[in-house]
Amino acid sequence: MRSPMQAMHARRRTILLVTLLATAAACKDKNTPTLATKRSALGDSADQVMFGLRHALTTAGVRRGELQADTAFFYDDMNRMELRKVNTIFFDRNGVKNATMSAKQGTYDVRTQKLDGRGDVVVTSEDGRKLKSPHLVYDRTLNQISSDTAFTYTSPGRNFSGIGFRSDPQLTNVTVLSGAKGGTVLPAGGLTRKPKP
């Protein structure tokens, strides 16, 4: 027969064993959320970080636009900017605003003078024309926007879509590269012809 002391030690060992097994079982739970959060490494390796960026886009002294971004990360000795919440204002030769571009993200290369917009890119002219694409490139030296991805174009009386395009930022001369679909909407009452004199 066991002594009372031996019985007490046996109970303690049993309790300790059950506690260790429960702890080990809890460690094997794969559904336990991790505490670390996923962060962008952009800021860690950037030469400089700027909030509220405003950058003039000029060609041969002519103001072509103004690049704005919520956040800009500078790389490659300040020659490349990674941008968040991008807005660009385009101007004509006389400095009058004639179109805007917005995108979730972008990259501006100072050397090539190209702005690469990504994520819900929308270009809107002052007279109501609108082009939407997931990606487009603004080439400042050519004063041209272009893309090789799907896009839609809408304007008063005209809608079309396609794969790839080239255009001026004001959307007055849009060239579809492939897969053009769409047409012209006639005004109510149809077209009228002027009588010949």
XYZ file of N, CA and C in Angstrom:
591
model
N 0.833 -1.167 0.000
C 0.000 0.000 0.000
C 0.882 1.236 0.000
N 0.359 2.297 -0.665
C 1.122 3.558 -0.769
C 0.936 4.405 0.466
N 1.988 5.102 0.739
C 1.883 6.046 1.841
C 1.199 7.308 1.337
N 0.634 8.119 2.217
C -0.023 9.356 1.789
C 0.937 10.281 1.046
N 2.204 10.256 1.395
C 3.187 11.111 0.727
C 3.398 10.651 -0.718
N 3.464 9.353 -0.935
C 3.640 8.813 -2.280
C 2.411 9.128 -3.138
N 1.241 9.035 -2.580
C 0.010 9.341 -3.311
C -0.023 10.810 -3.729
N 0.436 11.688 -2.843
C 0.467 13.121 -3.180
C 1.467 13.388 -4.317
N 2.636 12.761 -4.285
C 3.628 12.931 -5.351
C 3.102 12.383 -6.681
N 2.371 11.294 -6.632
C 1.800 10.706 -7.848
C 0.772 11.655 -8.469
N -0.058 12.288 -7.623
C -1.042 13.256 -8.130
C -0.351 14.460 -8.753
N 0.700 14.953 -8.111
C 1.438 16.100 -8.660
C 2.060 15.749 -10.013
N 2.634 14.558 -10.130
C 3.214 14.137 -11.408
C 2.140 14.026 -12.484
N 0.988 13.525 -12.124
C -0.111 13.404 -13.088
C -0.567 14.789 -13.551
N -0.719 15.706 -12.628
C -1.137 17.076 -12.973
C -0.076 17.738 -13.851
N 1.193 17.552 -13.506
C 2.284 18.125 -14.297
C 2.307 17.533 -15.699
N 2.111 16.236 -15.821
C 2.097 15.570 -17.122
C 0.938 16.073 -17.981
N -0.247 16.201 -17.402
C -1.417 16.705 -18.138
C -1.173 18.142 -18.598
N -0.588 18.974 -17.754
C -0.295 20.369 -18.111
C 0.707 20.437 -19.255
N 1.754 19.624 -19.201
C 2.751 19.605 -20.278
C 2.150 19.134 -21.598
N 1.307 18.120 -21.564
C 0.658 17.629 -22.780
C -0.278 18.688 -23.375
N -1.017 19.387 -22.537
C -1.918 20.442 -23.021
C -1.121 21.582 -23.650
N 0.000 21.941 -23.050
C 0.852 23.001 -23.600
C 1.438 22.580 -24.938
N 1.899 21.338 -25.026
C 2.466 20.838 -26.281
C 1.404 20.802 -27.376
N 0.192 20.401 -27.031
C -0.891 20.361 -28.020
C -1.222 21.763 -28.514
N -1.179 22.742 -27.645
C -1.474 24.125 -28.040
C -0.409 24.659 -28.982
N 0.820 24.229 -28.832
C 1.909 24.695 -29.702
C 1.775 24.167 -31.115
N 1.073 23.063 -31.298
C 0.916 22.475 -32.625
C -0.233 23.096 -33.403
N -0.998 24.000 -32.829
C -2.141 24.626 -33.494
C -1.652 25.518 -34.626
N -1.954 25.142 -35.865
C -1.495 25.885 -37.053
C -2.333 27.129 -37.328
N -3.490 27.245 -36.719
C -4.380 28.370 -36.990
C -4.102 29.584 -36.120
N -3.099 29.512 -35.294
C -2.769 30.635 -34.429
C -2.229 31.776 -35.281
N -2.834 32.956 -35.220
C -2.354 34.067 -36.049
C -0.971 34.534 -35.606
N -0.190 34.949 -36.586
C 1.131 35.485 -36.270
C 0.996 36.949 -35.901
N 1.897 37.440 -35.110
C 1.841 38.819 -34.659
C 2.527 39.780 -35.620
N 3.420 39.276 -36.448
C 4.137 40.151 -37.378
C 3.194 40.596 -38.490
N 3.275 41.860 -38.888
C 2.466 42.379 -39.981
C 3.335 42.555 -41.206
N 2.713 42.417 -42.369
C 3.444 42.559 -43.618
C 3.574 44.037 -43.951
N 4.790 44.501 -44.152
C 5.042 45.905 -44.457
C 5.792 46.015 -45.760
N 5.618 47.123 -46.417
C 6.359 47.391 -47.638
C 7.804 47.722 -47.292
N 8.717 47.176 -48.077
C 10.140 47.451 -47.862
C 10.587 48.699 -48.618
N 9.647 49.373 -49.318
C 10.024 50.549 -50.106
C 10.735 51.598 -49.272
N 10.163 51.939 -48.134
C 10.730 52.998 -47.310
C 12.064 52.639 -46.692
N 12.294 51.349 -46.455
C 13.537 50.927 -45.813
C 14.759 51.120 -46.695
N 14.591 50.993 -48.011
C 15.755 51.074 -48.896
C 15.787 52.354 -49.731
N 14.847 53.249 -49.542
C 14.785 54.479 -50.339
C 15.898 55.447 -49.946
N 16.387 56.205 -50.955
C 17.355 57.271 -50.690
C 16.694 58.387 -49.889
N 15.424 58.643 -50.216
C 14.665 59.701 -49.547
C 13.186 59.368 -49.660
N 12.392 59.780 -48.682
C 10.939 59.623 -48.707
C 10.334 61.011 -48.572
N 9.355 61.315 -49.440
C 8.720 62.634 -49.407
C 7.205 62.459 -49.372
N 6.548 63.248 -48.559
C 5.095 63.251 -48.489
C 4.592 64.540 -49.125
N 3.517 64.448 -49.930
C 2.965 65.631 -50.582
C 3.841 66.136 -51.717
N 4.294 65.238 -52.592
C 5.169 65.609 -53.714
C 4.444 66.478 -54.731
N 5.123 67.512 -55.208
C 4.686 68.343 -56.343
C 5.926 68.569 -57.195
N 5.874 68.115 -58.467
C 7.043 68.171 -59.342
C 6.616 68.709 -60.709
N 7.255 69.775 -61.175
C 6.928 70.365 -62.479
C 7.506 69.510 -63.599
N 6.695 69.237 -64.623
C 7.131 68.501 -65.805
C 7.288 69.498 -66.945
N 8.525 69.757 -67.361
C 8.783 70.733 -68.424
C 9.558 70.082 -69.555
N 9.353 70.590 -70.764
C 10.106 70.168 -71.939
C 10.593 71.419 -72.637
N 11.909 71.589 -72.730
C 12.528 72.761 -73.363
C 11.959 74.057 -72.783
N 11.767 74.072 -71.478
C 11.276 75.264 -70.803
C 9.772 75.440 -70.840
N 9.053 74.560 -71.547
C 7.594 74.646 -71.633
C 6.994 73.726 -70.572
N 6.126 74.276 -69.749
C 5.477 73.500 -68.690
C 4.440 72.570 -69.307
N 4.695 71.255 -69.240
C 3.793 70.250 -69.808
C 2.836 69.683 -68.771
N 3.257 69.732 -67.505
C 2.398 69.163 -66.477
C 2.951 69.363 -65.093
N 2.163 68.897 -64.135
C 2.589 68.908 -62.741
C 2.264 67.546 -62.148
N 3.291 66.873 -61.659
C 3.160 65.563 -61.045
C 2.946 65.744 -59.546
N 1.904 65.107 -59.028
C 1.602 65.174 -57.595
C 1.451 63.747 -57.081
N 1.906 63.514 -55.840
C 1.750 62.194 -55.226
C 1.635 62.351 -53.721
N 0.859 61.471 -53.132
C 0.714 61.453 -51.680
C 2.054 61.111 -51.027
N 2.740 60.099 -51.581
C 4.032 59.660 -51.051
C 4.962 59.350 -52.209
N 6.224 59.752 -52.086
C 7.241 59.467 -53.107
C 8.467 58.866 -52.436
N 8.938 57.753 -52.986
C 10.164 57.098 -52.533
C 11.203 57.301 -53.632
N 12.341 57.892 -53.309
C 13.380 58.188 -54.294
C 14.465 57.110 -54.251
N 14.900 56.662 -55.451
C 15.932 55.637 -55.592
C 16.923 56.045 -56.674
N 17.974 55.249 -56.814
C 18.969 55.422 -57.881
C 19.497 56.846 -57.927
N 20.029 57.313 -56.814
C 20.571 58.676 -56.721
C 19.553 59.724 -57.144
N 18.314 59.541 -56.689
C 17.211 60.494 -56.912
C 16.725 60.518 -58.371
N 17.060 59.506 -59.184
C 16.641 59.473 -60.582
C 15.361 58.684 -60.819
N 14.889 57.949 -59.817
C 13.660 57.174 -59.964
C 12.791 57.410 -58.743
N 11.497 57.697 -58.994
C 10.532 57.916 -57.915
C 9.458 56.835 -57.980
N 9.234 56.155 -56.863
C 8.102 55.242 -56.726
C 7.022 56.030 -55.999
N 5.838 56.109 -56.600
C 4.802 57.029 -56.134
C 3.553 56.296 -55.674
N 2.847 56.876 -54.721
C 1.562 56.370 -54.247
C 0.537 57.487 -54.366
N -0.692 57.125 -54.778
C -1.792 58.083 -54.991
C -1.321 59.211 -55.908
N -1.179 58.862 -57.176
C -0.598 59.758 -58.178
C -1.679 60.591 -58.854
N -1.421 61.880 -59.013
C -2.258 62.786 -59.799
C -1.327 63.631 -60.658
N -1.683 63.768 -61.934
C -0.888 64.581 -62.848
C -1.822 65.541 -63.562
N -1.419 66.790 -63.646
C -2.177 67.805 -64.379
C -1.402 68.102 -65.653
N -2.089 68.057 -66.807
C -1.460 68.350 -68.092
C -1.854 69.753 -68.544
N -0.919 70.448 -69.202
C -1.142 71.808 -69.689
C -0.880 71.884 -71.187
N -1.566 72.832 -71.867
C -1.282 73.058 -73.285
C -0.074 73.988 -73.422
N 0.251 74.382 -74.651
C 1.431 75.237 -74.904
C 1.359 76.581 -74.198
N 0.140 77.045 -73.931
C -0.046 78.343 -73.280
C -0.129 78.238 -71.756
N 0.064 77.038 -71.218
C 0.026 76.859 -69.768
C -1.360 76.683 -69.195
N -2.355 76.408 -70.047
C -3.738 76.227 -69.597
C -3.980 74.739 -69.333
N -4.564 74.428 -68.180
C -4.873 73.040 -67.827
C -5.840 72.462 -68.843
N -5.507 71.258 -69.394
C -6.422 70.658 -70.354
C -6.719 69.182 -70.094
N -6.061 68.550 -69.105
C -6.368 67.158 -68.772
C -5.722 66.794 -67.438
N -6.224 65.706 -66.843
C -5.642 65.182 -65.606
C -5.488 63.670 -65.725
N -4.584 63.127 -64.943
C -4.405 61.678 -64.857
C -4.312 61.294 -63.386
N -4.986 60.208 -62.999
C -4.868 59.699 -61.635
C -4.569 58.206 -61.692
N -3.829 57.713 -60.686
C -3.483 56.294 -60.593
C -3.197 55.957 -59.133
N -3.353 54.696 -58.788
C -3.042 54.268 -57.422
C -1.541 54.326 -57.158
N -0.743 53.921 -58.165
C 0.712 53.891 -58.022
C 1.359 54.372 -59.307
N 2.627 54.682 -59.215
C 3.353 55.086 -60.409
C 4.850 55.068 -60.192
N 5.577 55.136 -61.300
C 7.032 55.256 -61.280
C 7.397 56.373 -62.237
N 8.193 57.332 -61.773
C 8.676 58.395 -62.654
C 10.186 58.273 -62.759
N 10.675 58.133 -64.006
C 12.106 58.038 -64.272
C 12.579 59.393 -64.775
N 13.426 60.047 -64.008
C 13.903 61.391 -64.346
C 14.729 61.362 -65.627
N 15.526 60.313 -65.838
C 16.394 60.234 -67.027
C 15.603 60.076 -68.313
N 14.633 59.152 -68.336
C 13.852 58.926 -69.561
C 12.660 59.860 -69.662
N 12.323 60.532 -68.576
C 11.184 61.449 -68.500
C 9.865 60.738 -68.811
N 9.731 59.527 -68.254
C 8.511 58.744 -68.436
C 7.851 58.483 -67.088
N 6.529 58.654 -67.075
C 5.706 58.368 -65.903
C 4.898 57.119 -66.201
N 5.071 56.089 -65.407
C 4.384 54.817 -65.568
C 3.293 54.748 -64.511
N 2.021 54.849 -64.915
C 0.899 54.805 -63.980
C 0.313 53.406 -63.911
N 0.002 52.935 -62.685
C -0.533 51.590 -62.494
C -1.685 51.622 -61.492
N -2.697 50.795 -61.773
C -3.809 50.653 -60.840
C -4.893 51.688 -61.038
N -5.970 51.307 -61.711
C -7.121 52.189 -61.940
C -6.695 53.551 -62.495
N -5.975 53.542 -63.596
C -5.504 54.789 -64.202
C -6.657 55.429 -64.977
N -6.880 56.717 -64.738
C -7.946 57.458 -65.423
C -7.366 58.768 -65.939
N -7.550 59.014 -67.257
C -7.170 60.293 -67.860
C -8.467 60.986 -68.250
N -8.633 62.242 -67.823
C -9.855 62.996 -68.097
C -9.484 64.340 -68.697
N -10.055 64.637 -69.880
C -9.803 65.939 -70.507
C -10.767 66.970 -69.935
N -10.446 68.222 -70.113
C -11.296 69.302 -69.593
C -12.666 69.334 -70.265
N -12.785 68.798 -71.493
C -14.081 68.823 -72.179
C -14.857 67.511 -72.033
N -14.470 66.642 -71.085
C -15.291 65.487 -70.755
C -14.882 64.150 -71.339
N -13.823 64.074 -72.126
C -13.371 62.774 -72.631
C -12.650 62.044 -71.502
N -12.812 60.706 -71.472
C -12.219 59.932 -70.374
C -11.670 58.615 -70.906
N -10.463 58.266 -70.460
C -9.834 57.003 -70.821
C -9.448 56.284 -69.532
N -9.816 54.986 -69.436
C -9.506 54.185 -68.249
C -8.690 52.971 -68.667
N -7.672 52.653 -67.868
C -6.806 51.511 -68.145
C -6.121 51.080 -66.850
N -5.746 49.811 -66.727
C -5.012 49.411 -65.531
C -3.561 49.902 -65.540
N -3.076 50.322 -66.710
C -1.672 50.737 -66.831
C -1.519 51.655 -68.036
N -0.736 52.712 -67.885
C -0.353 53.526 -69.041
C 0.944 54.255 -68.750
N 1.572 54.743 -69.827
C 2.851 55.448 -69.726
C 2.698 56.828 -70.355
N 3.130 57.859 -69.631
C 3.201 59.213 -70.177
C 4.661 59.496 -70.505
N 4.929 59.763 -71.789
C 6.274 60.111 -72.251
C 6.320 61.622 -72.409
N 7.027 62.271 -71.518
C 7.065 63.734 -71.510
C 7.746 64.294 -72.756
N 8.783 63.632 -73.262
C 9.487 64.160 -74.438
C 8.606 64.134 -75.680
N 7.725 63.135 -75.804
C 6.800 63.059 -76.941
C 5.453 63.707 -76.639
N 5.216 64.062 -75.371
C 3.915 64.544 -74.909
C 2.820 63.574 -75.351
N 3.018 62.288 -74.978
C 2.138 61.215 -75.434
C 1.862 60.245 -74.290
N 0.611 59.754 -74.228
C 0.282 58.658 -73.328
C 0.068 57.419 -74.179
N 0.407 56.252 -73.626
C 0.259 55.008 -74.382
C 0.139 53.837 -73.425
N -0.325 52.711 -73.966
C -0.428 51.488 -73.180
C -0.521 50.304 -74.121
N -0.164 49.129 -73.617
C -0.333 47.900 -74.381
C -1.369 46.993 -73.724
N -2.150 47.546 -72.794
C -3.171 46.774 -72.085
C -4.572 47.243 -72.484
N -5.578 46.583 -71.951
C -6.975 46.919 -72.244
C -7.307 48.325 -71.754
N -8.212 48.983 -72.468
C -8.646 50.327 -72.079
C -10.063 50.563 -72.564
N -10.711 51.564 -71.967
C -12.010 52.038 -72.447
C -11.930 53.552 -72.593
N -12.595 54.057 -73.622
C -12.618 55.494 -73.912
C -14.071 55.915 -73.996
N -14.422 56.989 -73.309
C -15.775 57.532 -73.392
C -15.691 59.035 -73.608
N -16.603 59.513 -74.423
C -16.732 60.952 -74.652
C -18.176 61.210 -75.034
N -18.597 62.453 -75.004
C -19.969 62.745 -75.420
C -20.198 62.258 -76.855
N -21.050 61.229 -77.002
C -21.396 60.723 -78.324
C -20.478 59.648 -78.869
N -19.456 59.231 -78.132
C -18.533 58.237 -78.682
C -17.943 57.387 -77.555
N -18.011 56.066 -77.726
C -17.448 55.127 -76.754
C -16.744 54.016 -77.513
N -15.548 53.631 -77.080
C -14.881 52.476 -77.666
C -13.870 51.905 -76.692
N -13.401 50.698 -77.014
C -12.409 50.023 -76.179
C -11.454 49.271 -77.085
N -10.383 48.767 -76.517
C -9.412 48.020 -77.296
C -8.264 47.545 -76.430
N -7.258 47.010 -77.101
C -6.038 46.559 -76.437
C -4.904 47.418 -76.969
N -4.386 48.284 -76.153
C -3.282 49.159 -76.531
C -3.747 50.403 -77.264
N -3.094 51.530 -76.983
C -3.431 52.793 -77.634
C -2.241 53.739 -77.554
N -2.323 54.807 -78.350
C -1.423 55.966 -78.275
C -2.297 57.200 -78.408
N -1.970 58.242 -77.641
C -2.773 59.462 -77.687
C -1.994 60.625 -77.097
N -2.457 61.827 -77.410
C -1.972 63.000 -76.685
C -2.691 63.002 -75.330
N -2.154 63.668 -74.306
C -2.801 63.653 -72.988
C -4.217 64.235 -72.978
N -4.562 65.070 -73.958
C -5.893 65.679 -74.004
C -6.926 64.768 -74.661
N -6.491 63.590 -75.146
C -7.362 62.587 -75.762
C -8.048 63.095 -77.023
N -7.395 63.964 -77.781
C -7.986 64.459 -79.028
C -7.625 63.580 -80.219
N -6.577 62.768 -80.109
C -6.136 61.932 -81.217
C -5.736 60.559 -80.678
N -6.730 59.680 -80.457
C -6.492 58.360 -79.876
C -6.362 57.334 -80.996
N -5.264 56.585 -81.006
C -5.036 55.514 -81.973
C -5.108 54.181 -81.240
N -6.029 53.299 -81.655
C -6.192 51.981 -81.044
C -5.223 51.022 -81.726
N -4.453 50.258 -80.948
C -3.465 49.347 -81.517
C -4.066 48.016 -81.949
N -5.056 47.478 -81.215
C -5.724 46.244 -81.649
C -7.036 46.053 -80.893
N -7.907 45.223 -81.482
C -9.154 44.842 -80.829
C -10.142 45.964 -80.607
N -10.199 46.927 -81.528
C -11.103 48.073 -81.356
C -12.560 47.629 -81.407
N -13.354 48.087 -80.424
C -14.792 47.824 -80.367
C -15.477 49.101 -79.929
N -16.654 49.367 -80.477
C -17.412 50.533 -80.040
C -17.991 51.280 -81.208
N -18.464 52.486 -80.940
C -19.066 53.263 -82.000
C -19.447 54.649 -81.552
N -20.243 55.283 -82.412
C -20.684 56.648 -82.189
C -22.162 56.643 -81.845
N -22.558 57.440 -80.888
C -23.956 57.578 -80.498
C -24.507 58.806 -81.209
N -25.567 58.605 -81.993
C -26.172 59.719 -82.717
C -27.049 60.537 -81.780
N -27.130 61.831 -82.002
C -27.994 62.656 -81.163
C -29.460 62.300 -81.377
N -30.299 62.591 -80.381
C -31.734 62.332 -80.506
C -32.265 63.084 -81.720
N -33.046 62.419 -82.551
C -33.576 63.052 -83.756
C -32.710 62.784 -84.975
N -31.560 62.131 -84.794
C -30.701 61.774 -85.920
C -29.882 62.943 -86.432
N -29.239 62.716 -87.570
C -28.406 63.737 -88.198
C -29.238 64.561 -89.169
N -28.920 65.809 -89.311
C -29.588 66.666 -90.292
C -28.547 67.201 -91.256
N -28.960 67.366 -92.502
C -28.053 67.917 -93.506
C -28.463 69.335 -93.830
N -27.460 70.141 -94.043
C -27.749 71.504 -94.465
C -28.106 71.474 -95.944
N -29.131 72.207 -96.320
C -29.473 72.250 -97.747
C -28.364 72.944 -98.527
N -28.136 72.448 -99.749
C -27.122 73.062 -100.609
C -27.635 74.392 -101.122
N -26.766 75.398 -101.160
C -27.216 76.721 -101.629
C -27.437 76.765 -103.117
